[in-house]
mmCIF file of C-alpha atoms and ligand atoms in Angstrom:
data_model
loop_
_atom_site.group_PDB
_atom_site.id
_atom_site.type_symbol
_atom_site.label_atom_id
_atom_site.label_comp_id
_atom_site.label_asym_id
_atom_site.label_seq_id
_atom_site.Cartn_x
_atom_site.Cartn_y
_atom_site.Cartn_z
ATOM 1 C CA MET S 1005 22.043 53.871 -10.203
ATOM 2 C CA LYS S 1006 23.319 52.558 -6.820
ATOM 3 C CA LYS S 1007 23.487 56.112 -5.561
ATOM 4 C CA LEU S 1008 19.902 56.849 -6.563
ATOM 5 C CA PHE S 1009 18.785 53.675 -4.859
ATOM 6 C CA GLY S 1010 20.659 54.614 -1.644
ATOM 7 C CA LEU S 1011 18.820 57.958 -1.726
ATOM 8 C CA MET S 1012 15.497 56.230 -2.111
ATOM 9 C CA VAL S 1013 16.338 54.020 0.895
ATOM 10 C CA LEU S 1014 17.375 57.017 2.817
ATOM 11 C CA ILE S 1015 14.099 58.830 2.023
ATOM 12 C CA GLY S 1016 12.221 55.675 3.115
ATOM 13 C CA LEU S 1017 14.185 55.652 6.392
ATOM 14 C CA LEU S 1018 13.448 59.327 7.078
ATOM 15 C CA ALA S 1019 9.811 58.598 6.414
ATOM 16 C CA VAL S 1020 9.942 55.929 9.149
ATOM 17 C CA ALA S 1021 11.839 58.242 11.525
ATOM 18 C CA CYS S 1022 9.112 60.886 11.058
ATOM 19 C CA GLY S 1023 6.346 58.390 11.494
ATOM 20 C CA GLY S 1024 5.248 59.406 8.021
ATOM 21 C CA GLY S 1025 3.276 57.412 5.499
ATOM 22 C CA PRO S 1026 -0.412 56.813 5.358
ATOM 23 C CA THR S 1027 -0.433 54.045 7.999
ATOM 24 C CA GLY S 1028 2.425 55.348 10.051
ATOM 25 C CA GLY S 1029 0.590 55.976 13.261
ATOM 26 C CA PRO S 1030 1.608 53.992 16.360
ATOM 27 C CA GLY S 1031 -1.549 51.939 16.180
ATOM 28 C CA ALA S 1032 -0.494 50.554 12.752
ATOM 29 C CA ALA S 1033 3.045 49.681 13.717
ATOM 30 C CA ALA S 1034 2.352 45.995 14.351
ATOM 31 C CA THR S 1035 1.255 45.169 10.886
ATOM 32 C CA GLU S 1036 2.728 47.585 8.387
ATOM 33 C CA ALA S 1037 5.624 49.966 8.186
ATOM 34 C CA PRO S 1038 6.223 52.663 5.610
ATOM 35 C CA ALA S 1039 8.380 51.300 2.876
ATOM 36 C CA ALA S 1040 11.056 52.521 0.615
ATOM 37 C CA GLU S 1041 10.075 53.037 -3.022
ATOM 38 C CA ALA S 1042 11.092 50.012 -4.947
ATOM 39 C CA GLY S 1043 10.120 50.924 -8.559
ATOM 40 C CA GLU S 1044 6.516 49.714 -8.296
ATOM 41 C CA GLY S 1045 5.074 52.629 -6.496
ATOM 42 C CA GLU S 1046 4.687 53.172 -2.809
ATOM 43 C CA VAL S 1047 4.225 49.794 -1.051
ATOM 44 C CA GLN S 1048 3.473 49.228 2.528
ATOM 45 C CA LEU S 1049 5.926 46.531 3.643
ATOM 46 C CA ALA S 1050 5.136 44.253 6.617
ATOM 47 C CA PRO S 1051 7.799 44.059 9.319
ATOM 48 C CA GLN S 1052 8.425 40.385 8.659
ATOM 49 C CA LEU S 1053 8.184 37.901 5.749
ATOM 50 C CA SER S 1054 8.138 34.164 6.099
ATOM 51 C CA VAL S 1055 10.047 32.410 3.296
ATOM 52 C CA TYR S 1056 9.878 28.576 2.762
ATOM 53 C CA ASN S 1057 12.408 27.224 0.246
ATOM 54 C CA TRP S 1058 14.452 24.144 -0.723
ATOM 55 C CA ALA S 1059 17.588 23.610 1.316
ATOM 56 C CA ASP S 1060 20.642 25.672 0.291
ATOM 57 C CA TYR S 1061 18.737 27.264 -2.520
ATOM 58 C CA ILE S 1062 19.525 30.932 -1.869
ATOM 59 C CA ASP S 1063 22.547 33.011 -0.891
ATOM 60 C CA GLU S 1064 21.819 34.055 2.636
ATOM 61 C CA GLN S 1065 23.518 37.397 1.900
ATOM 62 C CA VAL S 1066 20.624 38.148 -0.457
ATOM 63 C CA LEU S 1067 18.226 37.775 2.466
ATOM 64 C CA ALA S 1068 20.402 39.915 4.673
ATOM 65 C CA ASP S 1069 20.611 42.627 2.019
ATOM 66 C CA TYR S 1070 16.842 42.640 1.682
ATOM 67 C CA THR S 1071 16.461 43.167 5.379
ATOM 68 C CA GLU S 1072 19.120 45.917 5.384
ATOM 69 C CA ARG S 1073 17.546 47.734 2.473
ATOM 70 C CA TYR S 1074 13.882 47.445 3.337
ATOM 71 C CA GLY S 1075 13.796 46.775 7.132
ATOM 72 C CA VAL S 1076 11.825 43.538 6.601
ATOM 73 C CA GLU S 1077 12.932 40.727 8.798
ATOM 74 C CA ILE S 1078 12.993 37.332 6.971
ATOM 75 C CA ILE S 1079 11.908 34.191 8.728
ATOM 76 C CA TYR S 1080 13.546 31.441 6.684
ATOM 77 C CA ASP S 1081 12.728 27.690 6.632
ATOM 78 C CA THR S 1082 13.431 24.819 4.232
ATOM 79 C CA PHE S 1083 11.643 21.759 2.910
ATOM 80 C CA ALA S 1084 12.816 18.455 1.389
ATOM 81 C CA SER S 1085 10.324 17.879 -1.481
ATOM 82 C CA ASN S 1086 7.361 19.329 -3.295
ATOM 83 C CA GLU S 1087 5.107 16.865 -1.585
ATOM 84 C CA ASP S 1088 6.400 18.006 1.883
ATOM 85 C CA LEU S 1089 5.590 21.550 0.903
ATOM 86 C CA LEU S 1090 2.172 20.590 -0.376
ATOM 87 C CA ALA S 1091 1.450 18.594 2.776
ATOM 88 C CA LYS S 1092 2.389 21.612 4.963
ATOM 89 C CA LEU S 1093 0.065 23.923 3.030
ATOM 90 C CA GLN S 1094 -2.767 21.411 3.072
ATOM 91 C CA ALA S 1095 -2.470 20.823 6.737
ATOM 92 C CA GLY S 1096 -3.456 24.444 6.911
ATOM 93 C CA ALA S 1097 0.021 25.812 7.706
ATOM 94 C CA SER S 1098 -0.582 29.503 7.669
ATOM 95 C CA GLY S 1099 2.156 31.960 7.962
ATOM 96 C CA TYR S 1100 4.226 31.231 4.847
ATOM 97 C CA ASP S 1101 4.412 34.232 2.545
ATOM 98 C CA VAL S 1102 6.747 33.008 -0.211
ATOM 99 C CA ILE S 1103 7.276 29.422 -1.359
ATOM 100 C CA PHE S 1104 9.268 27.780 -4.204
ATOM 101 C CA PRO S 1105 7.367 24.780 -5.730
ATOM 102 C CA SER S 1106 8.557 23.079 -8.929
ATOM 103 C CA ASP S 1107 6.646 23.188 -12.240
ATOM 104 C CA TYR S 1108 4.217 20.255 -11.878
ATOM 105 C CA MET S 1109 3.524 21.240 -8.243
ATOM 106 C CA VAL S 1110 2.597 24.839 -9.244
ATOM 107 C CA ALA S 1111 -0.081 23.323 -11.567
ATOM 108 C CA GLN S 1112 -1.349 21.148 -8.741
ATOM 109 C CA MET S 1113 -1.412 23.989 -6.239
ATOM 110 C CA ILE S 1114 -3.208 26.325 -8.539
ATOM 111 C CA GLU S 1115 -5.820 23.619 -9.090
ATOM 112 C CA LEU S 1116 -6.210 23.217 -5.395
ATOM 113 C CA GLY S 1117 -6.615 26.978 -4.901
ATOM 114 C CA LEU S 1118 -3.491 27.154 -2.683
ATOM 115 C CA LEU S 1119 -1.756 30.038 -4.518
ATOM 116 C CA ALA S 1120 -2.476 33.699 -4.646
ATOM 117 C CA GLU S 1121 -2.802 35.468 -7.997
ATOM 118 C CA VAL S 1122 0.316 37.505 -8.635
ATOM 119 C CA ASP S 1123 0.129 38.702 -12.230
ATOM 120 C CA ALA S 1124 3.893 38.433 -12.640
ATOM 121 C CA ALA S 1125 3.977 40.649 -15.693
ATOM 122 C CA SER S 1126 3.007 43.639 -13.478
ATOM 123 C CA LEU S 1127 6.248 43.262 -11.495
ATOM 124 C CA PRO S 1128 8.758 45.629 -12.941
ATOM 125 C CA ASN S 1129 11.681 43.159 -12.841
ATOM 126 C CA PHE S 1130 9.762 40.447 -14.715
ATOM 127 C CA VAL S 1131 11.207 41.826 -17.908
ATOM 128 C CA ASN S 1132 14.537 40.323 -16.825
ATOM 129 C CA ILE S 1133 13.168 36.714 -16.987
ATOM 130 C CA GLY S 1134 14.196 34.781 -20.106
ATOM 131 C CA GLU S 1135 11.523 34.354 -22.783
ATOM 132 C CA GLU S 1136 11.665 30.522 -22.660
ATOM 133 C CA PHE S 1137 10.672 30.684 -18.941
ATOM 134 C CA LYS S 1138 7.691 32.982 -19.483
ATOM 135 C CA ASP S 1139 4.129 31.635 -19.861
ATOM 136 C CA PRO S 1140 4.932 28.048 -18.940
ATOM 137 C CA PRO S 1141 2.229 25.411 -19.390
ATOM 138 C CA TYR S 1142 2.005 24.872 -15.655
ATOM 139 C CA ASP S 1143 1.214 28.514 -14.932
ATOM 140 C CA PRO S 1144 -0.142 30.006 -18.189
ATOM 141 C CA GLY S 1145 0.456 33.828 -18.384
ATOM 142 C CA ASN S 1146 2.464 33.617 -15.196
ATOM 143 C CA THR S 1147 -0.593 34.563 -13.272
ATOM 144 C CA HIS S 1148 0.641 32.964 -10.103
ATOM 145 C CA CYS S 1149 4.377 32.608 -9.943
ATOM 146 C CA VAL S 1150 7.715 33.830 -11.265
ATOM 147 C CA PRO S 1151 10.340 31.454 -12.506
ATOM 148 C CA TYR S 1152 13.338 31.150 -10.253
ATOM 149 C CA GLN S 1153 15.960 28.534 -11.047
ATOM 150 C CA TRP S 1154 16.097 25.242 -12.973
ATOM 151 C CA GLY S 1155 18.181 22.123 -13.173
ATOM 152 C CA MET S 1156 18.277 18.443 -13.873
ATOM 153 C CA THR S 1157 18.235 15.292 -11.821
ATOM 154 C CA GLY S 1158 20.902 12.625 -12.356
ATOM 155 C CA ILE S 1159 23.686 10.736 -10.570
ATOM 156 C CA ALA S 1160 26.452 12.196 -8.525
ATOM 157 C CA TYR S 1161 29.468 9.817 -8.112
ATOM 158 C CA ARG S 1162 32.771 9.846 -6.166
ATOM 159 C CA ASN S 1163 35.522 10.937 -8.443
ATOM 160 C CA GLY S 1164 38.388 8.297 -8.378
ATOM 161 C CA ASN S 1165 36.313 5.410 -7.064
ATOM 162 C CA PRO S 1166 37.439 2.293 -8.881
ATOM 163 C CA ALA S 1167 33.844 1.294 -9.597
ATOM 164 C CA PHE S 1168 33.591 4.263 -11.953
ATOM 165 C CA ALA S 1169 37.046 3.995 -13.435
ATOM 166 C CA ASP S 1170 35.720 2.827 -16.887
ATOM 167 C CA GLY S 1171 33.426 5.794 -17.293
ATOM 168 C CA PRO S 1172 30.679 7.738 -15.582
ATOM 169 C CA PRO S 1173 27.819 5.764 -14.119
ATOM 170 C CA ASN S 1174 25.478 7.215 -16.690
ATOM 171 C CA SER S 1175 22.621 4.708 -16.455
ATOM 172 C CA TRP S 1176 19.867 4.378 -13.862
ATOM 173 C CA ALA S 1177 21.127 0.710 -13.519
ATOM 174 C CA TYR S 1178 23.714 2.243 -11.124
ATOM 175 C CA LEU S 1179 20.884 2.979 -8.768
ATOM 176 C CA PHE S 1180 18.479 0.071 -9.454
ATOM 177 C CA ASP S 1181 20.358 -2.972 -10.639
ATOM 178 C CA PRO S 1182 21.593 -5.030 -7.625
ATOM 179 C CA ALA S 1183 24.180 -6.767 -9.821
ATOM 180 C CA VAL S 1184 25.760 -3.441 -10.804
ATOM 181 C CA MET S 1185 25.464 -1.880 -7.297
ATOM 182 C CA GLU S 1186 27.265 -4.935 -5.879
ATOM 183 C CA GLN S 1187 30.583 -3.240 -6.704
ATOM 184 C CA TYR S 1188 30.144 -0.160 -4.488
ATOM 185 C CA ALA S 1189 26.912 -0.512 -2.467
ATOM 186 C CA ALA S 1190 28.893 -1.241 0.683
ATOM 187 C CA GLU S 1191 30.486 2.183 0.327
ATOM 188 C CA GLY S 1192 27.114 3.916 0.439
ATOM 189 C CA ILE S 1193 24.368 4.926 -1.944
ATOM 190 C CA ASN S 1194 21.835 7.707 -1.339
ATOM 191 C CA VAL S 1195 18.592 8.325 -3.115
ATOM 192 C CA LEU S 1196 16.413 11.497 -3.134
ATOM 193 C CA ASN S 1197 13.645 11.402 -0.549
ATOM 194 C CA ASP S 1198 11.230 12.566 -3.204
ATOM 195 C CA GLN S 1199 8.304 10.478 -4.560
ATOM 196 C CA ARG S 1200 8.030 11.832 -8.135
ATOM 197 C CA GLU S 1201 11.872 12.021 -8.585
ATOM 198 C CA LEU S 1202 12.557 8.422 -7.310
ATOM 199 C CA LEU S 1203 9.547 6.880 -9.071
ATOM 200 C CA GLY S 1204 10.446 8.982 -12.094
ATOM 201 C CA ALA S 1205 14.015 7.578 -12.176
ATOM 202 C CA ALA S 1206 12.701 4.012 -11.929
ATOM 203 C CA LEU S 1207 10.186 4.673 -14.708
ATOM 204 C CA PHE S 1208 12.863 6.032 -17.005
ATOM 205 C CA TYR S 1209 14.925 2.907 -16.275
ATOM 206 C CA LEU S 1210 11.976 0.694 -17.136
ATOM 207 C CA GLY S 1211 11.392 2.586 -20.357
ATOM 208 C CA TYR S 1212 8.206 4.186 -19.179
ATOM 209 C CA SER S 1213 7.159 7.876 -18.964
ATOM 210 C CA PRO S 1214 8.013 9.642 -15.654
ATOM 211 C CA ASN S 1215 4.467 10.950 -15.953
ATOM 212 C CA THR S 1216 2.701 7.597 -16.451
ATOM 213 C CA THR S 1217 -0.794 7.212 -14.963
ATOM 214 C CA GLU S 1218 -0.761 3.386 -15.548
ATOM 215 C CA ARG S 1219 -1.036 1.466 -12.373
ATOM 216 C CA ALA S 1220 0.895 -1.539 -13.846
ATOM 217 C CA GLU S 1221 3.840 0.678 -14.754
ATOM 218 C CA LEU S 1222 3.799 2.336 -11.308
ATOM 219 C CA GLU S 1223 3.727 -1.045 -9.634
ATOM 220 C CA ALA S 1224 6.737 -2.174 -11.733
ATOM 221 C CA ALA S 1225 8.612 0.906 -10.644
ATOM 222 C CA ARG S 1226 7.699 0.252 -6.974
ATOM 223 C CA ASP S 1227 8.963 -3.353 -7.255
ATOM 224 C CA LEU S 1228 12.152 -2.259 -8.907
ATOM 225 C CA ILE S 1229 12.730 0.239 -6.066
ATOM 226 C CA LEU S 1230 11.837 -2.323 -3.331
ATOM 227 C CA ALA S 1231 14.452 -4.754 -4.788
ATOM 228 C CA ALA S 1232 17.065 -2.033 -4.937
ATOM 229 C CA LYS S 1233 16.288 -0.552 -1.496
ATOM 230 C CA PRO S 1234 18.375 -3.031 0.654
ATOM 231 C CA HIS S 1235 21.387 -1.706 -1.264
ATOM 232 C CA TRP S 1236 20.764 1.936 -0.369
ATOM 233 C CA GLN S 1237 21.997 3.545 2.748
ATOM 234 C CA THR S 1238 19.811 6.606 2.976
ATOM 235 C CA PHE S 1239 16.813 8.552 1.489
ATOM 236 C CA ASN S 1240 17.921 12.164 1.749
ATOM 237 C CA SER S 1241 17.170 15.170 -0.427
ATOM 238 C CA GLU S 1242 17.923 17.917 2.012
ATOM 239 C CA ASP S 1243 21.529 17.896 3.079
ATOM 240 C CA TYR S 1244 22.950 14.774 1.292
ATOM 241 C CA TYR S 1245 25.648 16.771 -0.521
ATOM 242 C CA SER S 1246 27.108 18.138 2.610
ATOM 243 C CA THR S 1247 26.486 15.395 5.197
ATOM 244 C CA LEU S 1248 26.900 12.364 2.896
ATOM 245 C CA MET S 1249 28.834 13.347 -0.215
ATOM 246 C CA GLU S 1250 31.343 15.928 0.878
ATOM 247 C CA SER S 1251 32.004 13.992 4.030
ATOM 248 C CA ASP S 1252 32.620 10.713 2.025
ATOM 249 C CA GLU S 1253 29.854 8.723 3.736
ATOM 250 C CA ILE S 1254 28.702 7.482 0.320
ATOM 251 C CA VAL S 1255 30.124 6.902 -3.091
ATOM 252 C CA LEU S 1256 26.976 7.469 -5.306
ATOM 253 C CA SER S 1257 23.805 9.548 -5.025
ATOM 254 C CA HIS S 1258 20.688 10.276 -6.944
ATOM 255 C CA ALA S 1259 21.189 14.012 -7.126
ATOM 256 C CA TRP S 1260 20.050 17.429 -8.269
ATOM 257 C CA SER S 1261 22.630 19.039 -10.528
ATOM 258 C CA GLY S 1262 23.338 22.153 -8.484
ATOM 259 C CA ASP S 1263 23.774 20.150 -5.283
ATOM 260 C CA ALA S 1264 26.303 17.897 -7.041
ATOM 261 C CA ALA S 1265 28.091 21.008 -8.354
ATOM 262 C CA GLN S 1266 28.244 22.446 -4.790
ATOM 263 C CA ALA S 1267 29.831 19.210 -3.605
ATOM 264 C CA TYR S 1268 32.327 19.408 -6.503
ATOM 265 C CA TRP S 1269 33.406 22.949 -5.610
ATOM 266 C CA ASN S 1270 33.380 22.483 -1.900
ATOM 267 C CA THR S 1271 35.922 19.589 -2.252
ATOM 268 C CA PHE S 1272 37.839 21.238 -5.169
ATOM 269 C CA ASP S 1273 41.561 20.665 -4.721
ATOM 270 C CA GLU S 1274 43.938 23.243 -6.353
ATOM 271 C CA ALA S 1275 46.672 20.650 -6.554
ATOM 272 C CA THR S 1276 44.736 18.063 -8.587
ATOM 273 C CA GLY S 1277 42.516 20.635 -10.309
ATOM 274 C CA THR S 1278 39.379 18.706 -9.604
ATOM 275 C CA GLY S 1279 36.697 18.093 -6.946
ATOM 276 C CA ASN S 1280 35.662 14.851 -5.296
ATOM 277 C CA TRP S 1281 32.183 14.666 -6.869
ATOM 278 C CA LEU S 1282 31.101 14.487 -10.469
ATOM 279 C CA PHE S 1283 27.661 14.419 -12.055
ATOM 280 C CA THR S 1284 26.194 12.511 -14.980
ATOM 281 C CA VAL S 1285 22.801 12.302 -16.619
ATOM 282 C CA PRO S 1286 21.648 8.762 -17.326
ATOM 283 C CA VAL S 1287 21.168 7.687 -21.000
ATOM 284 C CA GLU S 1288 17.680 6.436 -20.300
ATOM 285 C CA GLY S 1289 16.487 9.970 -19.709
ATOM 286 C CA ALA S 1290 16.168 12.255 -16.651
ATOM 287 C CA VAL S 1291 14.072 14.986 -15.093
ATOM 288 C CA ARG S 1292 14.457 18.633 -15.915
ATOM 289 C CA PHE S 1293 12.739 20.955 -13.429
ATOM 290 C CA ALA S 1294 11.987 24.650 -12.972
ATOM 291 C CA ASP S 1295 11.332 26.020 -9.505
ATOM 292 C CA ASN S 1296 9.190 29.061 -8.991
ATOM 293 C CA VAL S 1297 8.495 31.833 -6.524
ATOM 294 C CA CYS S 1298 4.855 31.848 -5.449
ATOM 295 C CA ILE S 1299 2.611 33.207 -2.685
ATOM 296 C CA PRO S 1300 0.304 30.982 -0.762
ATOM 297 C CA ALA S 1301 -3.344 32.068 -0.983
ATOM 298 C CA ASN S 1302 -3.550 32.413 2.742
ATOM 299 C CA SER S 1303 -0.520 34.722 3.114
ATOM 300 C CA GLN S 1304 -1.331 37.767 5.138
ATOM 301 C CA ARG S 1305 1.570 39.750 3.669
ATOM 302 C CA GLN S 1306 0.985 39.498 -0.083
ATOM 303 C CA GLU S 1307 2.159 43.004 -0.947
ATOM 304 C CA THR S 1308 5.490 42.423 0.899
ATOM 305 C CA ALA S 1309 5.784 39.021 -0.788
ATOM 306 C CA ARG S 1310 5.315 40.609 -4.219
ATOM 307 C CA HIS S 1311 7.941 43.167 -3.377
ATOM 308 C CA PHE S 1312 10.325 40.448 -2.326
ATOM 309 C CA MET S 1313 9.546 38.502 -5.546
ATOM 310 C CA ASN S 1314 10.423 41.569 -7.509
ATOM 311 C CA TYR S 1315 13.696 41.963 -5.571
ATOM 312 C CA LEU S 1316 14.689 38.331 -6.407
ATOM 313 C CA MET S 1317 14.398 39.250 -10.114
ATOM 314 C CA GLU S 1318 16.991 42.037 -9.879
ATOM 315 C CA PRO S 1319 19.843 40.819 -12.210
ATOM 316 C CA GLU S 1320 22.591 41.147 -9.570
ATOM 317 C CA VAL S 1321 20.419 39.407 -6.960
ATOM 318 C CA ALA S 1322 19.517 36.517 -9.264
ATOM 319 C CA ALA S 1323 23.148 36.168 -10.295
ATOM 320 C CA ALA S 1324 24.296 36.157 -6.628
ATOM 321 C CA ILE S 1325 21.887 33.343 -6.008
ATOM 322 C CA THR S 1326 23.148 31.278 -8.961
ATOM 323 C CA ASN S 1327 26.791 31.942 -8.029
ATOM 324 C CA PHE S 1328 25.994 30.468 -4.601
ATOM 325 C CA THR S 1329 23.653 27.634 -5.497
ATOM 326 C CA PHE S 1330 25.108 26.490 -8.847
ATOM 327 C CA TYR S 1331 21.651 26.205 -10.343
ATOM 328 C CA PRO S 1332 20.971 28.059 -13.606
ATOM 329 C CA SER S 1333 18.821 31.190 -13.239
ATOM 330 C CA ALA S 1334 15.615 31.876 -15.214
ATOM 331 C CA ASN S 1335 16.729 35.449 -15.202
ATOM 332 C CA GLU S 1336 18.291 36.289 -18.554
ATOM 333 C CA ALA S 1337 19.537 39.658 -17.467
ATOM 334 C CA ALA S 1338 21.427 37.994 -14.631
ATOM 335 C CA LYS S 1339 23.731 36.141 -17.056
ATOM 336 C CA GLU S 1340 26.270 38.967 -17.278
ATOM 337 C CA PHE S 1341 26.887 38.745 -13.544
ATOM 338 C CA ILE S 1342 27.090 34.901 -13.366
ATOM 339 C CA ASP S 1343 30.497 33.342 -13.004
ATOM 340 C CA PRO S 1344 31.635 32.182 -16.499
ATOM 341 C CA GLU S 1345 32.841 28.943 -14.937
ATOM 342 C CA ILE S 1346 29.187 28.200 -14.019
ATOM 343 C CA LEU S 1347 27.792 29.378 -17.336
ATOM 344 C CA ASN S 1348 30.251 27.082 -19.207
ATOM 345 C CA ASN S 1349 29.816 24.025 -16.947
ATOM 346 C CA PRO S 1350 27.979 21.273 -18.805
ATOM 347 C CA GLY S 1351 26.940 19.710 -15.486
ATOM 348 C CA ILE S 1352 24.959 22.959 -14.733
ATOM 349 C CA TYR S 1353 23.942 24.256 -18.186
ATOM 350 C CA PRO S 1354 23.381 21.064 -20.211
ATOM 351 C CA PRO S 1355 24.674 20.918 -23.806
ATOM 352 C CA PRO S 1356 22.050 20.155 -26.405
ATOM 353 C CA GLU S 1357 22.671 16.362 -26.509
ATOM 354 C CA VAL S 1358 22.063 16.163 -22.749
ATOM 355 C CA ALA S 1359 19.151 18.656 -22.793
ATOM 356 C CA ALA S 1360 17.525 16.382 -25.476
ATOM 357 C CA LYS S 1361 17.294 13.538 -22.877
ATOM 358 C CA LEU S 1362 15.537 15.687 -20.306
ATOM 359 C CA GLU S 1363 11.812 15.649 -19.541
ATOM 360 C CA TRP S 1364 9.541 17.701 -17.348
ATOM 361 C CA LEU S 1365 7.411 16.166 -14.649
ATOM 362 C CA ARG S 1366 3.785 17.028 -15.181
ATOM 363 C CA GLY S 1367 0.643 16.724 -13.033
ATOM 364 C CA VAL S 1368 -0.800 13.201 -13.049
ATOM 365 C CA ASP S 1369 -4.349 14.062 -11.960
ATOM 366 C CA ASP S 1370 -5.968 11.354 -10.053
ATOM 367 C CA ALA S 1371 -3.075 8.971 -10.582
ATOM 368 C CA ILE S 1372 -1.388 10.916 -7.787
ATOM 369 C CA PHE S 1373 -3.187 8.529 -5.439
ATOM 370 C CA ILE S 1374 -1.410 5.577 -7.119
ATOM 371 C CA TYR S 1375 1.885 7.521 -6.723
ATOM 372 C CA ASP S 1376 1.084 8.084 -3.068
ATOM 373 C CA GLU S 1377 0.200 4.451 -2.544
ATOM 374 C CA MET S 1378 3.516 3.324 -4.167
ATOM 375 C CA TRP S 1379 5.479 5.720 -2.094
ATOM 376 C CA THR S 1380 3.871 4.563 1.165
ATOM 377 C CA ALA S 1381 4.777 1.020 0.217
ATOM 378 C CA ILE S 1382 8.355 2.052 -0.692
ATOM 379 C CA LYS S 1383 8.917 4.040 2.549
ATOM 380 C CA GLY S 1384 7.064 1.603 4.813
ATOM 381 C CA GLN S 1385 8.854 -1.602 4.097
HETATM 382 C C1 N2P N 1674 18.382 22.521 -3.656
HETATM 383 C C2 N2P N 1674 17.261 21.673 -4.206
HETATM 384 C C3 N2P N 1674 16.989 21.911 -5.655
HETATM 385 C C4 N2P N 1674 15.584 22.003 -5.999
HETATM 386 N N1 N2P N 1674 19.116 21.847 -2.613
HETATM 387 C C5 N2P N 1674 15.038 20.872 -6.708
HETATM 388 N N2 N2P N 1674 13.883 21.209 -7.301
#
């Protein structure tokens, strides 16, 4: 298989060398280059592709391999939250070809006309995606995106800190109740700089839905957050696991599961057989998310973007990404290449009793304006 593939790449390279291909003349060189066959017929690949993703959410080797195989240079940039990504696109940012919004944001972007139609089922590697990730309510028929990775949002805490000696901090009270936080707040607490996630956590704690559209409930969540905020050191959802957790700047963080797992493995000590950071899912409930690969409607390189999307769904590629990011893959065929330690880790693949506590964020229609208003109050004060 590998050999055959190598041969196809070679043929592709020869075609480039000979100036072959339908648009291979010198005048066409700036926009398109003849491409290697990738299983979906002859595609004209652009020389560059601009990819906009969450921080540390891909193995860079996977990008380098794509460039090596297909000659497409990848311009890579990262964002901190779905809302940041949306704001960028709404501000008219053109130039992004591949983006990675979460479930509820996919629905919002489709409604706003921000995503290109992709017809995922027409991509040869779509067969590798697990059945439970196909045809999701936020993108019926996978007409716009392909599922990428998923995870959960909970609390990461410093292993060995006396404040957590009696058991894991498995309640949102550890993030919101000043009386509880008193024991460790001086050692540093971080929350995700993400409006749906932080308001969602507060709503769970108050016993409300993380998708509420009720102003009174959202105001209660805002007030809870404002009362807790003086005890928090940072709002960081981009590099908190490396700059704050692994470097022991804090002892507790609102965290995404794979980020916490990265901090665990990056601080793993052979002698003690454990890492410095552990992860727990609060009893009141927590967010489960699925991130997706999509193409902005204004991308000028949609064929190349689709080609890259298809590449990301190769089982070995999807597995390499999970082995690097510690987030479960939506790619079922990738499982046989994923490190068993990851597959068997309950902090990464939740057991049924934890999974039962998880809820999806959904679009909240016009209530999004109330969320925005609460967030402005939270960040402004
Ligand atoms: C990775 C961020 C995970 C994505 N650093 C959360 N949807």
